[in-house]
Amino acid sequence: MEQSQKGISAYALFVGSFLSNTGISFIWPLTTIYMHDYLGKSLTVAGLVLFINSLFTMLGTNIGGYLYDNWSHFKTVLIGTLLVTFSSAMLIFNHQWPNYAFWLILLGFGNGLIVTAVNSFATMVEGKTPSYVYNVLYFMSNLGLVVGTLMVGFLLHLGISIVFGAAAVLYIILLGIVIIAYRGHEQESNIARNYHGGGEYIERSSMIRIMTLLFLLAIIWVFYEQWQSNISAYMVSHGYTVKDYSYMWTVNALLIVLIQPIMTYFDDFLLRHINFRLYVGFFLIGASFLILPFAQHTYVLFMASMALLTVGEIACLPAVATFVNMLAPDSQKGKFQGLVAGAGALGRAIGPFLGALIIDFASYTDLFIVSTVVIWLVTLIFLVINQRMQVKTSEK
């Protein structure tokens, strides 16, 4: 490949992330409701489809990382965009069982390719540090999820085909942006580097730090997913409405919109203290679950729990990609950003099922306590390993 003389436009990445996440949020939140209420499938079947979807998303993130490093940056994101555009278009006319599940799973695979490629492209933005780009990408992706989920509420009564059609239109626009703005931004491939004897190898200490953090990230998403699945049932069982539950995500969105730009403004300071930022963020996410056992009849405590969870995720989740990028060799940026996305997908796949098991064999209170204890324990393990490996690296 030829070396690009110019970095990719930050605006192209940000708009691409916004469109991609808005498009997926037209489809993803409806899966359980659509399969159960419209297609007449059990919640177990719906959960199995979501699980397989997450696995294929994880597969897409890892294949995307390999293709990005060893083949083509542009073609990797192009294939992902073509897949999600085609899948969403097919859903407009072909959304009966089992075709719906097939297109949804293919959509997940394509989305995995896109996520990895976009996160990897973030290291190529001209005039911006990767940490700044990851912060803004996190903001744009969440904004897209909020806008998409909000629009579904207005469009669903017009028919499910209209919702899928809106997603397809967004992906068509994304496809145009990818073809225009992402083309030509290539770096020498990993295969070419190795052929010329320039292959890079990651230090053992760096690999240990990265893999420990990715394990922690997967754990975070296992329990974060409880808010997407089991906590809604917990609230309803104590007399709250679905609207009360939806307000929780309004709080989440408002806090992200208000706080994330402030975090981005102090990017240089946060980058210098990235380890502390990670520790604090993970600690706050764990602490948020301790509030829930006392929130049964006090709605403001649910709000407080969500607020703490959101502040924690704003602090640590965008920093994970930055941390991994700092340690990953230039020739393996795609691979490691794929692992970041894959760890999140794995946690999201396991979360609802594991949470349901704990509830069935114990209780909601036990689930919340386990969430806090496990998150804090794994955070402590990461802290110890990260600090020790950092010391060993500095002593060399």
Short mmCIF file of C-alpha atoms in Angstrom, two decimals, residues 86-326:
data_model
loop_
_atom_site.label_atom_id
_atom_site.label_comp_id
_atom_site.label_asym_id
_atom_site.label_seq_id
_atom_site.Cartn_x
_atom_site.Cartn_y
_atom_site.Cartn_z
CA PHE A 86 -27.64 -4.34 2.64
CA SER A 87 -28.91 -5.98 5.85
CA SER A 88 -31.04 -2.99 6.89
CA ALA A 89 -32.45 -2.71 3.34
CA MET A 90 -33.41 -6.41 3.37
CA LEU A 91 -35.14 -5.93 6.74
CA ILE A 92 -37.55 -3.47 5.12
CA PHE A 93 -39.13 -6.16 2.96
CA ASN A 94 -38.01 -9.41 4.56
CA HIS A 95 -38.47 -9.23 8.33
CA GLN A 96 -40.36 -12.43 9.05
CA TRP A 97 -38.95 -15.35 11.04
CA PRO A 98 -36.25 -16.69 10.63
CA ASN A 99 -35.04 -14.18 8.02
CA TYR A 100 -35.21 -11.36 10.57
CA ALA A 101 -32.69 -13.13 12.80
CA PHE A 102 -30.34 -13.78 9.87
CA TRP A 103 -30.28 -10.14 8.72
CA LEU A 104 -29.85 -8.94 12.31
CA ILE A 105 -26.83 -11.22 12.82
CA LEU A 106 -25.29 -10.12 9.51
CA LEU A 107 -25.88 -6.52 10.57
CA GLY A 108 -24.00 -7.22 13.81
CA PHE A 109 -21.03 -8.64 11.91
CA GLY A 110 -20.87 -5.60 9.62
CA ASN A 111 -21.17 -3.24 12.57
CA GLY A 112 -18.22 -5.00 14.20
CA LEU A 113 -16.09 -4.28 11.12
CA ILE A 114 -17.12 -0.61 11.20
CA VAL A 115 -16.44 -0.10 14.91
CA THR A 116 -12.93 -1.51 14.69
CA ALA A 117 -12.08 0.41 11.53
CA VAL A 118 -13.35 3.73 12.91
CA ASN A 119 -11.46 3.28 16.19
CA SER A 120 -8.32 2.37 14.25
CA PHE A 121 -8.70 5.36 11.91
CA ALA A 122 -8.74 7.53 15.04
CA THR A 123 -4.97 7.17 15.26
CA MET A 124 -4.62 8.79 11.81
CA VAL A 125 -6.51 12.06 12.40
CA GLU A 126 -4.35 15.00 11.44
CA GLY A 127 -3.68 17.58 14.16
CA LYS A 128 -5.60 15.73 16.92
CA THR A 129 -4.34 13.36 19.60
CA PRO A 130 -5.94 9.88 19.60
CA SER A 131 -7.23 10.47 23.15
CA TYR A 132 -9.12 13.59 21.99
CA VAL A 133 -10.57 11.70 19.02
CA TYR A 134 -11.68 8.77 21.19
CA ASN A 135 -13.42 11.15 23.61
CA VAL A 136 -15.36 12.80 20.79
CA LEU A 137 -16.12 9.46 19.14
CA TYR A 138 -17.57 8.25 22.44
CA PHE A 139 -19.72 11.39 22.63
CA MET A 140 -20.93 11.06 19.02
CA SER A 141 -21.72 7.36 19.38
CA ASN A 142 -23.83 8.02 22.48
CA LEU A 143 -25.53 10.97 20.81
CA GLY A 144 -26.38 8.69 17.91
CA LEU A 145 -27.86 6.09 20.24
CA VAL A 146 -30.00 8.74 21.97
CA VAL A 147 -31.25 10.26 18.71
CA GLY A 148 -31.97 6.85 17.18
CA THR A 149 -33.85 5.53 20.21
CA LEU A 150 -35.86 8.76 20.41
CA MET A 151 -36.79 8.62 16.72
CA VAL A 152 -37.95 5.00 17.00
CA GLY A 153 -40.62 6.19 19.46
CA PHE A 154 -42.00 8.52 16.79
CA LEU A 155 -41.70 6.15 13.82
CA LEU A 156 -42.75 2.78 15.23
CA HIS A 157 -46.49 3.52 15.04
CA LEU A 158 -46.05 4.04 11.29
CA GLY A 159 -44.90 0.45 10.90
CA ILE A 160 -41.77 -1.61 11.44
CA SER A 161 -40.81 -1.27 7.75
CA ILE A 162 -40.57 2.52 8.18
CA VAL A 163 -38.16 2.07 11.09
CA PHE A 164 -35.95 -0.29 9.10
CA GLY A 165 -36.20 2.06 6.12
CA ALA A 166 -34.96 4.98 8.21
CA ALA A 167 -31.97 2.91 9.33
CA ALA A 168 -31.22 1.97 5.71
CA VAL A 169 -31.30 5.65 4.64
CA LEU A 170 -28.79 6.53 7.37
CA TYR A 171 -26.49 3.70 6.28
CA ILE A 172 -26.73 4.82 2.64
CA ILE A 173 -25.60 8.30 3.72
CA LEU A 174 -22.79 6.68 5.74
CA LEU A 175 -21.78 4.67 2.67
CA GLY A 176 -21.46 7.87 0.67
CA ILE A 177 -19.29 9.49 3.35
CA VAL A 178 -17.06 6.39 3.56
CA ILE A 179 -16.53 6.33 -0.22
CA ILE A 180 -15.76 10.06 -0.37
CA ALA A 181 -13.82 10.71 2.86
CA TYR A 182 -12.24 7.39 3.89
CA ARG A 183 -10.72 6.39 0.55
CA GLY A 184 -6.97 6.69 0.11
CA HIS A 185 -6.04 6.97 3.81
CA GLU A 186 -3.83 3.91 3.94
CA GLN A 187 -0.62 3.07 5.72
CA GLU A 188 1.86 0.35 4.83
CA SER A 189 0.24 -2.93 5.73
CA ASN A 190 1.55 -5.27 8.40
CA ILE A 191 2.27 -7.89 5.72
CA ALA A 192 4.43 -5.39 3.85
CA ARG A 193 6.25 -4.43 7.06
CA ASN A 194 7.03 -8.03 7.86
CA TYR A 195 8.16 -8.68 4.29
CA HIS A 196 10.62 -5.80 4.55
CA GLY A 197 11.78 -6.94 7.96
CA GLY A 198 10.06 -4.13 9.83
CA GLY A 199 7.45 -6.08 11.78
CA GLU A 200 6.81 -4.77 15.26
CA TYR A 201 6.37 -6.85 18.39
CA ILE A 202 4.58 -5.77 21.50
CA GLU A 203 6.43 -6.07 24.80
CA ARG A 204 5.26 -8.81 27.16
CA SER A 205 4.55 -6.28 29.94
CA SER A 206 2.42 -4.17 27.59
CA MET A 207 0.49 -7.23 26.43
CA ILE A 208 -0.23 -8.25 30.03
CA ARG A 209 -1.48 -4.73 30.85
CA ILE A 210 -3.71 -4.65 27.79
CA MET A 211 -5.20 -8.12 28.29
CA THR A 212 -5.92 -7.46 31.98
CA LEU A 213 -7.69 -4.22 31.04
CA LEU A 214 -9.72 -5.98 28.33
CA PHE A 215 -10.79 -8.64 30.83
CA LEU A 216 -11.92 -5.85 33.14
CA LEU A 217 -13.75 -4.16 30.25
CA ALA A 218 -15.65 -7.38 29.49
CA ILE A 219 -16.62 -7.65 33.17
CA ILE A 220 -17.82 -4.03 33.17
CA TRP A 221 -20.09 -4.72 30.19
CA VAL A 222 -21.44 -7.93 31.75
CA PHE A 223 -22.84 -5.89 34.63
CA TYR A 224 -23.57 -2.71 32.68
CA GLU A 225 -25.93 -4.83 30.57
CA GLN A 226 -28.05 -5.43 33.67
CA TRP A 227 -29.40 -1.91 33.12
CA GLN A 228 -30.42 -2.91 29.59
CA SER A 229 -32.12 -6.11 30.68
CA ASN A 230 -32.79 -7.21 34.26
CA ILE A 231 -33.02 -3.86 36.05
CA SER A 232 -36.03 -2.89 33.94
CA ALA A 233 -37.87 -5.94 35.28
CA TYR A 234 -36.66 -5.09 38.81
CA MET A 235 -38.20 -1.62 38.57
CA VAL A 236 -41.49 -2.87 37.12
CA SER A 237 -41.76 -5.49 39.86
CA HIS A 238 -41.67 -2.67 42.42
CA GLY A 239 -44.47 -0.69 40.83
CA TYR A 240 -42.54 1.57 38.45
CA THR A 241 -43.59 1.98 34.82
CA VAL A 242 -41.64 1.46 31.61
CA LYS A 243 -41.71 5.25 31.23
CA ASP A 244 -40.04 5.58 34.65
CA TYR A 245 -37.35 3.21 33.45
CA SER A 246 -36.88 5.08 30.16
CA TYR A 247 -36.24 8.29 32.11
CA MET A 248 -33.10 6.61 33.47
CA TRP A 249 -31.62 6.67 29.97
CA THR A 250 -32.65 10.28 29.59
CA VAL A 251 -30.49 11.01 32.65
CA ASN A 252 -27.69 8.96 31.07
CA ALA A 253 -27.89 10.89 27.81
CA LEU A 254 -28.08 14.33 29.44
CA LEU A 255 -25.05 13.66 31.63
CA ILE A 256 -23.01 12.41 28.68
CA VAL A 257 -23.96 15.46 26.60
CA LEU A 258 -23.09 17.83 29.47
CA ILE A 259 -19.96 16.18 30.90
CA GLN A 260 -18.21 14.64 27.89
CA PRO A 261 -17.35 17.99 26.23
CA ILE A 262 -15.79 19.12 29.54
CA MET A 263 -13.72 15.94 29.67
CA THR A 264 -12.61 16.56 26.09
CA TYR A 265 -11.56 20.12 26.96
CA PHE A 266 -9.23 18.78 29.67
CA ASP A 267 -7.93 16.01 27.40
CA ASP A 268 -4.22 16.81 27.91
CA PHE A 269 -4.56 16.65 31.70
CA LEU A 270 -6.59 13.45 31.59
CA LEU A 271 -4.12 11.85 29.21
CA ARG A 272 -1.28 12.48 31.67
CA HIS A 273 -3.36 10.83 34.41
CA ILE A 274 -4.95 8.10 32.31
CA ASN A 275 -4.33 5.34 34.88
CA PHE A 276 -6.05 7.29 37.65
CA ARG A 277 -8.90 8.10 35.26
CA LEU A 278 -9.44 4.40 34.58
CA TYR A 279 -9.31 3.41 38.26
CA VAL A 280 -11.79 6.11 39.32
CA GLY A 281 -14.19 5.34 36.48
CA PHE A 282 -14.29 1.62 37.16
CA PHE A 283 -14.68 2.23 40.91
CA LEU A 284 -17.68 4.53 40.32
CA ILE A 285 -19.38 2.00 38.05
CA GLY A 286 -19.00 -0.64 40.75
CA ALA A 287 -20.27 1.75 43.42
CA SER A 288 -23.42 2.56 41.41
CA PHE A 289 -24.81 -0.95 41.98
CA LEU A 290 -24.59 -0.58 45.78
CA ILE A 291 -27.38 1.99 45.66
CA LEU A 292 -29.91 -0.27 43.92
CA PRO A 293 -30.85 -2.56 46.86
CA PHE A 294 -32.09 0.55 48.69
CA ALA A 295 -33.92 2.03 45.69
CA GLN A 296 -36.96 -0.25 45.70
CA HIS A 297 -39.39 2.46 46.78
CA THR A 298 -37.28 5.58 46.26
CA TYR A 299 -37.13 6.67 42.64
CA VAL A 300 -34.45 9.30 43.26
CA LEU A 301 -32.05 6.51 44.28
CA PHE A 302 -32.49 4.88 40.88
CA MET A 303 -31.62 8.26 39.39
CA ALA A 304 -28.55 8.50 41.65
CA SER A 305 -27.40 5.02 40.66
CA MET A 306 -27.71 5.82 36.96
CA ALA A 307 -25.92 9.15 37.45
CA LEU A 308 -23.00 7.45 39.21
CA LEU A 309 -22.87 4.75 36.54
CA THR A 310 -22.82 7.38 33.78
CA VAL A 311 -20.08 9.50 35.37
CA GLY A 312 -18.02 6.33 35.79
CA GLU A 313 -18.45 5.26 32.19
CA ILE A 314 -17.61 8.74 30.89
CA ALA A 315 -14.40 8.63 32.92
CA CYS A 316 -13.15 5.19 31.93
CA LEU A 317 -14.74 3.78 28.79
CA PRO A 318 -13.28 6.24 26.22
CA ALA A 319 -9.94 5.96 28.04
CA VAL A 320 -9.73 2.21 27.40
CA ALA A 321 -9.21 2.71 23.65
CA THR A 322 -6.64 5.44 24.37
CA PHE A 323 -4.73 3.25 26.85
CA VAL A 324 -4.62 0.33 24.41
CA ASN A 325 -3.58 2.61 21.55
CA MET A 326 -0.67 3.96 23.61
#
